[in-house]
Coordinates of C-alpha atoms (C1' of nucleotides) and ligand atoms in Angstrom, one line a residue:
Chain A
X1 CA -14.5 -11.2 -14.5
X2 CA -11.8 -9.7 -15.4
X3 CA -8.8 -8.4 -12.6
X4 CA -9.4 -5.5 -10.1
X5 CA -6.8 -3.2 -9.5
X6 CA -6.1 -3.4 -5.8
X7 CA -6.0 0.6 -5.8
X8 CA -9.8 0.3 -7.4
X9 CA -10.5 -2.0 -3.9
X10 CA -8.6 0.4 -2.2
X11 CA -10.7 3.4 -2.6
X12 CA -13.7 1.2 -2.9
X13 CA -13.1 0.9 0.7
X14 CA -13.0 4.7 0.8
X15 CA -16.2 5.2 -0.6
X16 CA -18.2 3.4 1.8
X17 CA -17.0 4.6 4.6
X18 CA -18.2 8.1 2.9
X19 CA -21.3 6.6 2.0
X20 CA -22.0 5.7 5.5
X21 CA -20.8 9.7 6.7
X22 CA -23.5 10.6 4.2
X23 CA -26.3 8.4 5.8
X24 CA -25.4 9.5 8.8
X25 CA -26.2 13.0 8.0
X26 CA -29.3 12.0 6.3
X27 CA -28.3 12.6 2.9
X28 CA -30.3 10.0 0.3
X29 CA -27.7 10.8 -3.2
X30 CA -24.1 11.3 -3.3
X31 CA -22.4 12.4 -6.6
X32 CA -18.9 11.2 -8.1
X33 CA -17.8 14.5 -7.3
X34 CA -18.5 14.7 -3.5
X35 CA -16.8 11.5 -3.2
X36 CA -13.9 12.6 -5.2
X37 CA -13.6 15.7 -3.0
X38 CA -13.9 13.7 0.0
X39 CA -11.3 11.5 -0.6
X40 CA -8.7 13.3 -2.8
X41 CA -9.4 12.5 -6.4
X42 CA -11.2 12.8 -9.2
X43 CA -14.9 12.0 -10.3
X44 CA -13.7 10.2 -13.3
X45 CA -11.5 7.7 -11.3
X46 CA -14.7 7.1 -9.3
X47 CA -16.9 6.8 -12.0
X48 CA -14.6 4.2 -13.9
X49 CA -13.6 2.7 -10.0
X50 CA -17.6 1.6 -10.1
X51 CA -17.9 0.7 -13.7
X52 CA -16.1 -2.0 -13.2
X53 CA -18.6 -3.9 -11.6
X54 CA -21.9 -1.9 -13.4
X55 CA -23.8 1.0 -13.5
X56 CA -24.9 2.1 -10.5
X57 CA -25.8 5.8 -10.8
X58 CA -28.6 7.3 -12.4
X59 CA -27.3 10.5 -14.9
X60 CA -28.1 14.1 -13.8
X61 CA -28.4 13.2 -10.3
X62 CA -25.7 11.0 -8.5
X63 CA -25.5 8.0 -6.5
X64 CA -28.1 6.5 -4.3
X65 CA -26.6 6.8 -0.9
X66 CA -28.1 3.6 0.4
X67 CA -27.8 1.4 -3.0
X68 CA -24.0 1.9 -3.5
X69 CA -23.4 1.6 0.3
X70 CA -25.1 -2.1 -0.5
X71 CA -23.6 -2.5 -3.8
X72 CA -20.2 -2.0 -2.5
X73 CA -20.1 -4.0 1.1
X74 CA -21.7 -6.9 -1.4
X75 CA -18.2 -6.9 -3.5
X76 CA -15.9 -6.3 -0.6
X77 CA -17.4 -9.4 1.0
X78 CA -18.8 -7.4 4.2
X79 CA -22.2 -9.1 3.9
X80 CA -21.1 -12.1 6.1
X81 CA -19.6 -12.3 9.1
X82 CA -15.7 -13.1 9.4
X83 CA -14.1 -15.4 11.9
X84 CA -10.6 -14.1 12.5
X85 CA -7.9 -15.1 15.2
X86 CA -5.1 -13.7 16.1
X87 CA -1.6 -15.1 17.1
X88 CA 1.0 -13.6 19.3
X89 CA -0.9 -11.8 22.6
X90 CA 1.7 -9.2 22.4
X91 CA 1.6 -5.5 22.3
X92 CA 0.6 -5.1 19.1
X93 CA -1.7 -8.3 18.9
X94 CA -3.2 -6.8 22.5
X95 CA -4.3 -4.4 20.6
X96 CA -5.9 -5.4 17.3
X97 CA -7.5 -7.6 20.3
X98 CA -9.5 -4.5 21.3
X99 CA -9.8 -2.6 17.7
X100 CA -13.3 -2.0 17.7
X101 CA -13.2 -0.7 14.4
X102 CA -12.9 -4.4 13.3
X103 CA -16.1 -5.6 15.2
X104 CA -18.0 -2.9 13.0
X105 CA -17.0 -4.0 10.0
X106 CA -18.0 -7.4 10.5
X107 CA -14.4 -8.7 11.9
X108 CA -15.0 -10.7 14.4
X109 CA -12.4 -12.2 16.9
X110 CA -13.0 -15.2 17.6
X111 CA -9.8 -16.3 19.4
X112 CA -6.3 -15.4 20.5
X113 CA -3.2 -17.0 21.3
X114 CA 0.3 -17.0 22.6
X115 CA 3.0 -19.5 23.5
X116 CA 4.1 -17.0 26.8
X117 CA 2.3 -18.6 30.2
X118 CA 2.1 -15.0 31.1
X119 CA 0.3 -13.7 28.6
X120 CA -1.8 -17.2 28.8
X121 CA -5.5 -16.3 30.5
X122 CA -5.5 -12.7 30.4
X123 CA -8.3 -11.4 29.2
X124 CA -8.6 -8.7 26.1
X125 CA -11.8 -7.1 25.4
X126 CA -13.7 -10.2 27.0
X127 CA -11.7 -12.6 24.9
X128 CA -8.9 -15.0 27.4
X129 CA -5.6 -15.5 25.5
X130 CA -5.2 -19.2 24.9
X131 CA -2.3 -21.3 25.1
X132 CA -1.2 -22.0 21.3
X133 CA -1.1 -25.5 21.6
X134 CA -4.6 -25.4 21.3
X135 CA -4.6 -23.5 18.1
X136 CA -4.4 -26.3 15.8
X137 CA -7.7 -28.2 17.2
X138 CA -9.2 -24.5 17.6
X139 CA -8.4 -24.3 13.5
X140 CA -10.2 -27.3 12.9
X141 CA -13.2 -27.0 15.2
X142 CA -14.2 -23.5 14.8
X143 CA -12.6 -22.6 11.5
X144 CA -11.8 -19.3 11.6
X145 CA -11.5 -17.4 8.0
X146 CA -8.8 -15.2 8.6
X147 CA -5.5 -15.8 11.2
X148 CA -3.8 -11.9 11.9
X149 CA -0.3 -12.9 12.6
X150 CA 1.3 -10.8 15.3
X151 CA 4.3 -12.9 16.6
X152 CA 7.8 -12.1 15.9
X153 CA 9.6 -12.3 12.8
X154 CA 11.0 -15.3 12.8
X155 CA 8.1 -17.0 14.0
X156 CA 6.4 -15.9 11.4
X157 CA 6.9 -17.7 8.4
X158 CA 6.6 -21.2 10.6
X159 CA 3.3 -19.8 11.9
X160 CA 2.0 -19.4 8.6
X161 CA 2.7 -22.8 7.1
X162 CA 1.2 -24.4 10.4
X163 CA -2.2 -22.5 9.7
X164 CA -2.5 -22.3 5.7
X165 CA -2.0 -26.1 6.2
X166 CA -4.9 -26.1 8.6
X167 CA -7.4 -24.5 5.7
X168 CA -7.2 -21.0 6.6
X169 CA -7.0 -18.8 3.2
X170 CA -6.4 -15.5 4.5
X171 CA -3.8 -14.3 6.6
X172 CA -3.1 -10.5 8.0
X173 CA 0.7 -10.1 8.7
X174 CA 2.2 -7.7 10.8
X175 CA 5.6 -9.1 11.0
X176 CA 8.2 -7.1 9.4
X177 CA 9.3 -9.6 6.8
X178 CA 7.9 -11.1 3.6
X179 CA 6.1 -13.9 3.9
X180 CA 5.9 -17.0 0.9
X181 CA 2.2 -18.3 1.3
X182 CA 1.2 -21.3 -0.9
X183 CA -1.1 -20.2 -3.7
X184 CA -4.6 -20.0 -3.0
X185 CA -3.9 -18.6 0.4
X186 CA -4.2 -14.2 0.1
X187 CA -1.6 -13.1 2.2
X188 CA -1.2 -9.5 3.3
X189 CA 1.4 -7.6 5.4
X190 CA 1.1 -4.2 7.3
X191 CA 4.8 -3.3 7.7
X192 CA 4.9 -0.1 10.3
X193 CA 9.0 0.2 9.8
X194 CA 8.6 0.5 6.2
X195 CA 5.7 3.2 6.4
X196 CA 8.6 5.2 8.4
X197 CA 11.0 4.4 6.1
X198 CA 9.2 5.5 2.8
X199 CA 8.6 9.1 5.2
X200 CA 12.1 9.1 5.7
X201 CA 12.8 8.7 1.9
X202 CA 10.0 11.4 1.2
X203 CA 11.2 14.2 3.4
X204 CA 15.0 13.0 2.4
X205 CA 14.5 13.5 -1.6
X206 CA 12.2 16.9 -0.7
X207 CA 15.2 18.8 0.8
X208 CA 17.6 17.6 -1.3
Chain B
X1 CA 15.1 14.2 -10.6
X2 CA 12.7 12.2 -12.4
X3 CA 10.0 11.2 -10.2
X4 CA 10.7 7.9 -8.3
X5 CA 7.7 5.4 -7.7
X6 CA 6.9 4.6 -4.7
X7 CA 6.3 0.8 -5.4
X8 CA 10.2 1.0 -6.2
X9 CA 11.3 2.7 -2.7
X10 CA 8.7 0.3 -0.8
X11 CA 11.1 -2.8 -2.9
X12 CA 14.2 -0.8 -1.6
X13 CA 13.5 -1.3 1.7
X14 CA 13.0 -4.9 1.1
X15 CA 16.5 -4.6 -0.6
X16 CA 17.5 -3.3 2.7
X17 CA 17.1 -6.2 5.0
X18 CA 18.1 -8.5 2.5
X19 CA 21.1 -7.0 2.0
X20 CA 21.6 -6.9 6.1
X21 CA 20.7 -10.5 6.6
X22 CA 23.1 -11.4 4.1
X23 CA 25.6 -9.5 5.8
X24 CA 24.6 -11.0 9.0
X25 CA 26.1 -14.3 7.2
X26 CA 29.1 -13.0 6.3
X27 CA 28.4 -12.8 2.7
X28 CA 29.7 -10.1 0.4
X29 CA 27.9 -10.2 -3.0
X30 CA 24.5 -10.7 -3.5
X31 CA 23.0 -10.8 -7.1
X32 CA 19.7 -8.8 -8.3
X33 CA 18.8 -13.0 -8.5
X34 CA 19.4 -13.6 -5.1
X35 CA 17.7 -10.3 -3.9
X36 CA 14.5 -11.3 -6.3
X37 CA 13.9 -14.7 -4.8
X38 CA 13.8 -13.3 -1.5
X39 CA 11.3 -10.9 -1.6
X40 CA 8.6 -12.8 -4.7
X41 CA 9.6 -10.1 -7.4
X42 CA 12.3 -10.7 -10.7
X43 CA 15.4 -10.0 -11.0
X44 CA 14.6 -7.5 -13.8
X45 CA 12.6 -5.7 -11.6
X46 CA 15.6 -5.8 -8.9
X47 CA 18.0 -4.1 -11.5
X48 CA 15.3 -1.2 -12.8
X49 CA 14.8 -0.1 -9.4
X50 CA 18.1 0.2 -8.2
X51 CA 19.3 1.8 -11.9
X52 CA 16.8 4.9 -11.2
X53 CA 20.0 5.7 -8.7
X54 CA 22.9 4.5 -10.4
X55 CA 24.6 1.4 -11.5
X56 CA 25.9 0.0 -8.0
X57 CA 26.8 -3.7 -9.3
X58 CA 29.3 -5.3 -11.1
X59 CA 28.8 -7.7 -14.5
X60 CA 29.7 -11.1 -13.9
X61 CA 29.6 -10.9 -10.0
X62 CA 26.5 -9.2 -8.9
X63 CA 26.3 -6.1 -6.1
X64 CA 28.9 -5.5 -3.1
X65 CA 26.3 -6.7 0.1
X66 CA 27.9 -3.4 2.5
X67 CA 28.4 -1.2 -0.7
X68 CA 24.6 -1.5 -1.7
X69 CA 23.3 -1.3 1.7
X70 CA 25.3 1.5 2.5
X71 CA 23.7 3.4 -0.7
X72 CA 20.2 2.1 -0.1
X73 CA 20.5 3.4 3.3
X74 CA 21.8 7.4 2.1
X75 CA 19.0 7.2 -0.7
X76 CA 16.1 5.7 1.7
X77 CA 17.8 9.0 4.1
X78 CA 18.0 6.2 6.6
X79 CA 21.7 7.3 7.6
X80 CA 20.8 10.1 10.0
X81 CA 18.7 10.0 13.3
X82 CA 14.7 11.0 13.2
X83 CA 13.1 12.3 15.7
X84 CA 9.6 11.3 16.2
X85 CA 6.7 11.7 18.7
X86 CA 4.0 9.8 19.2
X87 CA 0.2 11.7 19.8
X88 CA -2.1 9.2 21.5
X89 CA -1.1 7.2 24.2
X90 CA -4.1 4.2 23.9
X91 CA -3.5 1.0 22.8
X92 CA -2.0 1.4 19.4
X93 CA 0.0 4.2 20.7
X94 CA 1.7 2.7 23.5
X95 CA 2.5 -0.7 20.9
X96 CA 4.2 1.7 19.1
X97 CA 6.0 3.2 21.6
X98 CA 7.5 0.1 22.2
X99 CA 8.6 -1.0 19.2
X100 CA 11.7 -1.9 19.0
X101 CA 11.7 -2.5 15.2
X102 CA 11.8 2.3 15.4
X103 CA 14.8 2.4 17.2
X104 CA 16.8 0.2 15.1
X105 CA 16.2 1.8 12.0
X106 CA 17.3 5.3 13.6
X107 CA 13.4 6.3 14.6
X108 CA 14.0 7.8 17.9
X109 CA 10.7 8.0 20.1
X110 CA 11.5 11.4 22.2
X111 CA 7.7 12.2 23.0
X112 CA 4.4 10.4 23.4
X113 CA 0.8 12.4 24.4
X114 CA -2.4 12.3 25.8
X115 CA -5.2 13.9 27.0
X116 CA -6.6 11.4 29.6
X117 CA -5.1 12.1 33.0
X118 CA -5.3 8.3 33.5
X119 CA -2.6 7.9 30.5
X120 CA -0.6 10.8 31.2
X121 CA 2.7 10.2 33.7
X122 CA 2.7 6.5 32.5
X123 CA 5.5 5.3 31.3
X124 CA 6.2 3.3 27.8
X125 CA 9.8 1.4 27.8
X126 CA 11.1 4.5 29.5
X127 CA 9.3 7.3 27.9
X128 CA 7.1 9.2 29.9
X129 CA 3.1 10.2 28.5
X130 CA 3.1 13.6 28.5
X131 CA 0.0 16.1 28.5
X132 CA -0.7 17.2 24.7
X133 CA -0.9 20.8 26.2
X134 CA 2.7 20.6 26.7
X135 CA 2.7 19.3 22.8
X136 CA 3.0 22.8 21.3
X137 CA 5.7 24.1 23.2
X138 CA 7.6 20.9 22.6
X139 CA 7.3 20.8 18.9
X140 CA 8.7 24.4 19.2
X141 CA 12.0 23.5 21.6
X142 CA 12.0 19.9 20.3
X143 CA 11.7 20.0 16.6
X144 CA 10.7 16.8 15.8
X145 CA 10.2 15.4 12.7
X146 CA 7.8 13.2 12.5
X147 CA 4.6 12.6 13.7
X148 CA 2.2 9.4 14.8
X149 CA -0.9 9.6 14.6
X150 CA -2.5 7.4 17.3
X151 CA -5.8 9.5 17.9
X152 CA -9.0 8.6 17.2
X153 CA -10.4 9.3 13.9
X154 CA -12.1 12.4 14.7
X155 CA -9.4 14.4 16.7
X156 CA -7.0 13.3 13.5
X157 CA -7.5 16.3 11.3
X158 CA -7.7 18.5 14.1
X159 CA -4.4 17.6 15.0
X160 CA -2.5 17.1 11.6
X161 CA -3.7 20.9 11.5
X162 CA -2.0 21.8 14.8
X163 CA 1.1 19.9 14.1
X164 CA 1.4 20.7 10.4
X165 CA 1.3 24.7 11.6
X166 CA 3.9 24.4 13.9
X167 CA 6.5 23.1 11.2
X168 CA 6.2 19.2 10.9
X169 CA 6.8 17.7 7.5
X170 CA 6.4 14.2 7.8
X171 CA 3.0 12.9 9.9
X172 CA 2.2 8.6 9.9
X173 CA -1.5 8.2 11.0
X174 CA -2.7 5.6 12.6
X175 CA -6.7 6.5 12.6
X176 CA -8.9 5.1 10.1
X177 CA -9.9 8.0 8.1
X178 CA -8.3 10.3 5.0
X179 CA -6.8 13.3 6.3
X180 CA -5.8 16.1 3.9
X181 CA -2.6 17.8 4.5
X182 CA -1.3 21.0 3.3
X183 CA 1.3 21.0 0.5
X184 CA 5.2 20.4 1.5
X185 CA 3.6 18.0 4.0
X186 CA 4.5 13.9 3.6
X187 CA 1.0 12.3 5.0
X188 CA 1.1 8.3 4.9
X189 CA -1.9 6.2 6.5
X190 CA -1.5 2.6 8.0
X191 CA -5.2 1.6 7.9
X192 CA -5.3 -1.4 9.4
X193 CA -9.4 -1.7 9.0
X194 CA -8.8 -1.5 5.5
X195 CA -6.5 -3.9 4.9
X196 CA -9.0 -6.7 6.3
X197 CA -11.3 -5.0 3.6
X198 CA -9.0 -5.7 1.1
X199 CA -8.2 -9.6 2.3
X200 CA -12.2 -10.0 2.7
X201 CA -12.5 -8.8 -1.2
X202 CA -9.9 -11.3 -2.3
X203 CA -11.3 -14.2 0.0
X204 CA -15.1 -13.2 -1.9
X205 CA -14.3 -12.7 -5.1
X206 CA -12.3 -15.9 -5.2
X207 CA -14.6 -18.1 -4.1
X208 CA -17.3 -16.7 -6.8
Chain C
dG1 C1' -44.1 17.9 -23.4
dG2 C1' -40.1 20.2 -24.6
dG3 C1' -36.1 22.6 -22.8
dT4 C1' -32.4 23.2 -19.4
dG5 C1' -29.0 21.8 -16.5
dC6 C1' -26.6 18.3 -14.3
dT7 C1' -24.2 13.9 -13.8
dT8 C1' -23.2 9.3 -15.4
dG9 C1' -20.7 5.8 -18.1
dT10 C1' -17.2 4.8 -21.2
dG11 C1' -14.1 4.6 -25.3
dA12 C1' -9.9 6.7 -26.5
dA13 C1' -5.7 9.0 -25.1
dT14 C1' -2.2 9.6 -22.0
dG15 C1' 0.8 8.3 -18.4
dT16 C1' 3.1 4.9 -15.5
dT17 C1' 5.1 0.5 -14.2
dT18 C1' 6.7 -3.9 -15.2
dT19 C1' 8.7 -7.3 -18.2
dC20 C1' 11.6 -8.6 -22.0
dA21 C1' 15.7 -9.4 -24.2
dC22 C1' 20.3 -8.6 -25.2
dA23 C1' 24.8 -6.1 -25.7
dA24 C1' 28.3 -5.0 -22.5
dC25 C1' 31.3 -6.2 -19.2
dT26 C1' 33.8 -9.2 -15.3
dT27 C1' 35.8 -13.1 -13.6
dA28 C1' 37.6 -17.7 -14.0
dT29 C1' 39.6 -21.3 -16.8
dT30 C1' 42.4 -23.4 -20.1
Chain D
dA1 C1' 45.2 -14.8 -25.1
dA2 C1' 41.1 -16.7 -26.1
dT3 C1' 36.9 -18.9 -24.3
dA4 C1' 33.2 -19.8 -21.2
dA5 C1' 30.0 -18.7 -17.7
dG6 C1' 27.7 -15.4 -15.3
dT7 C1' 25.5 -10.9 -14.3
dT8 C1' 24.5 -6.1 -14.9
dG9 C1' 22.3 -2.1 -17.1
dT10 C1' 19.0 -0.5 -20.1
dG11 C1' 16.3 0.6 -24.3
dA12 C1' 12.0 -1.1 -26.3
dA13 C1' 7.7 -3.6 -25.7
dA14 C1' 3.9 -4.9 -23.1
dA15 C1' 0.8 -4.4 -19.5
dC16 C1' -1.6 -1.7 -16.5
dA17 C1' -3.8 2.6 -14.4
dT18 C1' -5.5 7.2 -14.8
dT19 C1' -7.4 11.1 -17.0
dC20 C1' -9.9 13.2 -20.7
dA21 C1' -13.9 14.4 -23.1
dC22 C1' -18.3 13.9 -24.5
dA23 C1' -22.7 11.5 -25.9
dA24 C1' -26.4 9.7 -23.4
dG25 C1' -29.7 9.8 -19.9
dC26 C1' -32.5 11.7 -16.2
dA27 C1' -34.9 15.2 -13.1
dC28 C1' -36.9 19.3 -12.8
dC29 C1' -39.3 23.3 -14.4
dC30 C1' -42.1 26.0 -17.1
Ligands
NAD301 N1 4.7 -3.2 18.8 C1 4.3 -2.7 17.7 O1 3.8 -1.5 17.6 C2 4.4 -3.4 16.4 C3 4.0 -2.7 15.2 C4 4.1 -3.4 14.0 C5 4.5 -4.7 14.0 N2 4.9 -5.3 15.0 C6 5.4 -6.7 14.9 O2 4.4 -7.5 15.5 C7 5.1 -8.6 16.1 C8 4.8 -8.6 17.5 O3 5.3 -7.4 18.1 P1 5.0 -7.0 19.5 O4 5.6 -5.6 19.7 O5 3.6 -7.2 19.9 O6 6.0 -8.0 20.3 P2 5.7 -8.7 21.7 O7 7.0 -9.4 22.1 O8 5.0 -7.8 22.6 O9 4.7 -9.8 21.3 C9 5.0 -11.0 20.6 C10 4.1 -12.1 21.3 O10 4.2 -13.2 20.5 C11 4.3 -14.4 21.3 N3 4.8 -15.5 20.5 C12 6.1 -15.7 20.1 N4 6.2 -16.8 19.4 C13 4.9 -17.3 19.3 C14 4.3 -18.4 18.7 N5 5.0 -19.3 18.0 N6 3.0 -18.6 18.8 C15 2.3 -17.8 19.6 N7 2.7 -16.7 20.2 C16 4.1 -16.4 20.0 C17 5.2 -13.9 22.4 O11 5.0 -14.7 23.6 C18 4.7 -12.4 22.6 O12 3.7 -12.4 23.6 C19 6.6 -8.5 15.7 O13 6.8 -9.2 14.5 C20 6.7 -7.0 15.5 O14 7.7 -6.7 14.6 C21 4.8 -4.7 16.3
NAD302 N1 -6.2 -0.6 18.6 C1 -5.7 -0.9 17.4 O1 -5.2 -2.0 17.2 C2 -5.7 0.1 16.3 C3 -5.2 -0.3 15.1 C4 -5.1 0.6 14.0 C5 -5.6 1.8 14.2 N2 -6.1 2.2 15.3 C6 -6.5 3.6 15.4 O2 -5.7 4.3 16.3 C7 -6.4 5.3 17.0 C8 -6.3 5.0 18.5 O3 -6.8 3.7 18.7 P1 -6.6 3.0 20.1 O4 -7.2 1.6 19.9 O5 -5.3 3.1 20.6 O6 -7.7 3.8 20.9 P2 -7.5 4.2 22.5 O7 -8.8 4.8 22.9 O8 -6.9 3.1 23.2 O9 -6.4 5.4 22.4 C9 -6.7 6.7 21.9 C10 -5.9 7.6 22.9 O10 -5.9 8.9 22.3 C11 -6.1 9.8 23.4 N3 -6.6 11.1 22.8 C12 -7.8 11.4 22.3 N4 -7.8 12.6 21.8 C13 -6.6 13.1 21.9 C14 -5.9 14.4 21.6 N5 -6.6 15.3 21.0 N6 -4.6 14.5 21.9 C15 -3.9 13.5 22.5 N7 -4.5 12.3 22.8 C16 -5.8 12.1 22.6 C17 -7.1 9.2 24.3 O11 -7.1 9.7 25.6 C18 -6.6 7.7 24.2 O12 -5.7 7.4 25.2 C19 -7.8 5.2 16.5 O13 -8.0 6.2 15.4 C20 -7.9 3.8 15.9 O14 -8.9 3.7 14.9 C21 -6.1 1.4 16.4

DNA sequence: GGGTGCTTGTGAATGTTTTCACAACTTATT
DNA sequence: AATAAGTTGTGAAAACATTCACAAGCACCC
């Protein structure tokens, strides 16, 4: 098939969340318009947003709530379950630890680690931090799908080699620096200084 | 101005750290080459974005390392001092309280808020949680200028609408769900839930 | 069963971003 | 002073993403 645009993903994302509001209220149909409105764009980028992978809609009426909420976890991948870990037992990996909103989606955390003896043996959320010499046997044995990195920048980098080596194939970075992942392996980066930075760059330009 | 995309500011921060780890060696030109193979883009891409703002480099020798960070600083608006508060003291709130990555880049925490009793009085790397009653007289003496977000999803709106009317410009939210903003107000969204969405697409679709 | 009103699905048009390719210029060398 | 080697800056081309606009299809009503 040919490429998705990740801003197509993107607000594929959006939608189901709506669609879930909407079942939540009861409602059975859903038209490109209310989800437009909901999320701040057009119907037509909906409607071509879901083309992409078929017709899903039936003309005059809308979108079955239900059926596209399936359709769409189906090609996000949030059928399964996913085993994710996370490394560094820090304050930000403390708390993805206890994100709930991950365990809803189907996120599951099946491990954490840290190289600090302090941090080693607390508990998050039910889950005991463990030391991170045990990570690479823990790759192997349980063979977690997804690693969220969440140790300091320069450990980074080292820290992804040592568990793309291992088999894992996705990889949630939080570090503030880019990251060279082998091909094959999806690599993404949430980067909280650069957010700021592009605010700062907005409300610069806007009074100028 | 012509309108600048934002996939071009988001590189220019890149640009940024480049530049300042290269200074951090003690070297004083860097090429749109050297800056490409750092961050996984080209070097054409490199010269386009910074040509939107000028011509900053020199033919046969490449860009000054302090002259171009000095520029991609004034353009990013990086060269002044923001003052942000934090709304939410839970888990996400108080990591980002404490990140130091803020400070350096002239992000000055100078309030963080709560609601729980429990939260309010503690203190994150020095800053003291405040009650969010004391929020609107604050953003009145204080001024800040920019907000986080760290809230759950359904007190979010609420509270972009209560910040947004006493004068803030620039809000970063933290909680999973599309707010809508009025106009002259920057809104960006870290969604953390949704970027696992995004890695579980990629991780699906490439397997199929 | 035909008419009415509404909404989808999608080619075509438009707009945006990236890549290409090369003239123009700088420095170093002979 | 002329040549060589290297790098920028930028129009033009290509690739990509969004918006437009409307025929086609369905539900509902009379
Ligand atoms: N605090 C935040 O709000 C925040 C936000 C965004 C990004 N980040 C980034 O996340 C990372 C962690 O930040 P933090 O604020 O949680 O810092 P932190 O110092 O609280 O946590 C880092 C943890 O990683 C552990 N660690 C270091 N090297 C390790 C290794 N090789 N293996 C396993 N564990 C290791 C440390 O022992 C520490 O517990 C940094 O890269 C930071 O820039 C932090
Ligand atoms: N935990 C994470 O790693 C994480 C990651 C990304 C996003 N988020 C999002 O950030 C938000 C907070 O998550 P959290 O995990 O820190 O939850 P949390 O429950 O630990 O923290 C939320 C805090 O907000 C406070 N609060 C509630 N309403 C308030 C109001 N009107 N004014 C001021 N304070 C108020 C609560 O008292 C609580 O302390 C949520 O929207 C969550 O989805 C969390």
């Amino acid at each position: 098939m040919k490429q998705i645009a990740e801003s197509t993903v993107r607000r594929l994302s959006l939608y189901l969340r709506f669609l879930e509001d909407y079942r939540r209220q009861g409602l059975e149909t859903i038209s490109s318009g209310d989800l437009a409105s909901l999320g701040g764009m057009t119907s037509a980028q909906v409607r071509k947003d879901l083309s992409f992978f078929g017709s899903f809609g039936t003309r005059g009426l809308g979108y079955s709530v239900n059926a596209l909420a399936h359709r769409i976890r189906e090609i996000l991948g949030l059928e399964r379950e996913w085993q994710v870990i996370i490394v560094g037992a820090g304050k930000i990996g403390a708390a993805l630890a206890q994100y709930r909103a991950f365990g809803e989606r189907g996120f599951r955390i099946v491990g954490i680690y840290d190289v600090d003896p302090a941090r080693i043996g607390v508990s998050l959320d039910g889950t005991i931090v463990k030391d991170q010499r045990e990570l690479d046997a823990d790759l192997q044995s349980v063979k977690p799908d997804i690693v969220l990195i969440a140790v300091p920048a320069e450990a980074a980098q080292p820290l992804l080699e040592r568990v793309t080596k291992a088999g894992i194939r996705g990889v949630l970075n939080f570090a503030p620096t880019p990251l060279h992942a082998p091909s094959g392996v999806t690599l993404r980066s949430v980067d909280m200084a650069l957010e700021l930075e592009l605010l700062s760059y907005t409300l610069t330009s806007a009074m100028a």
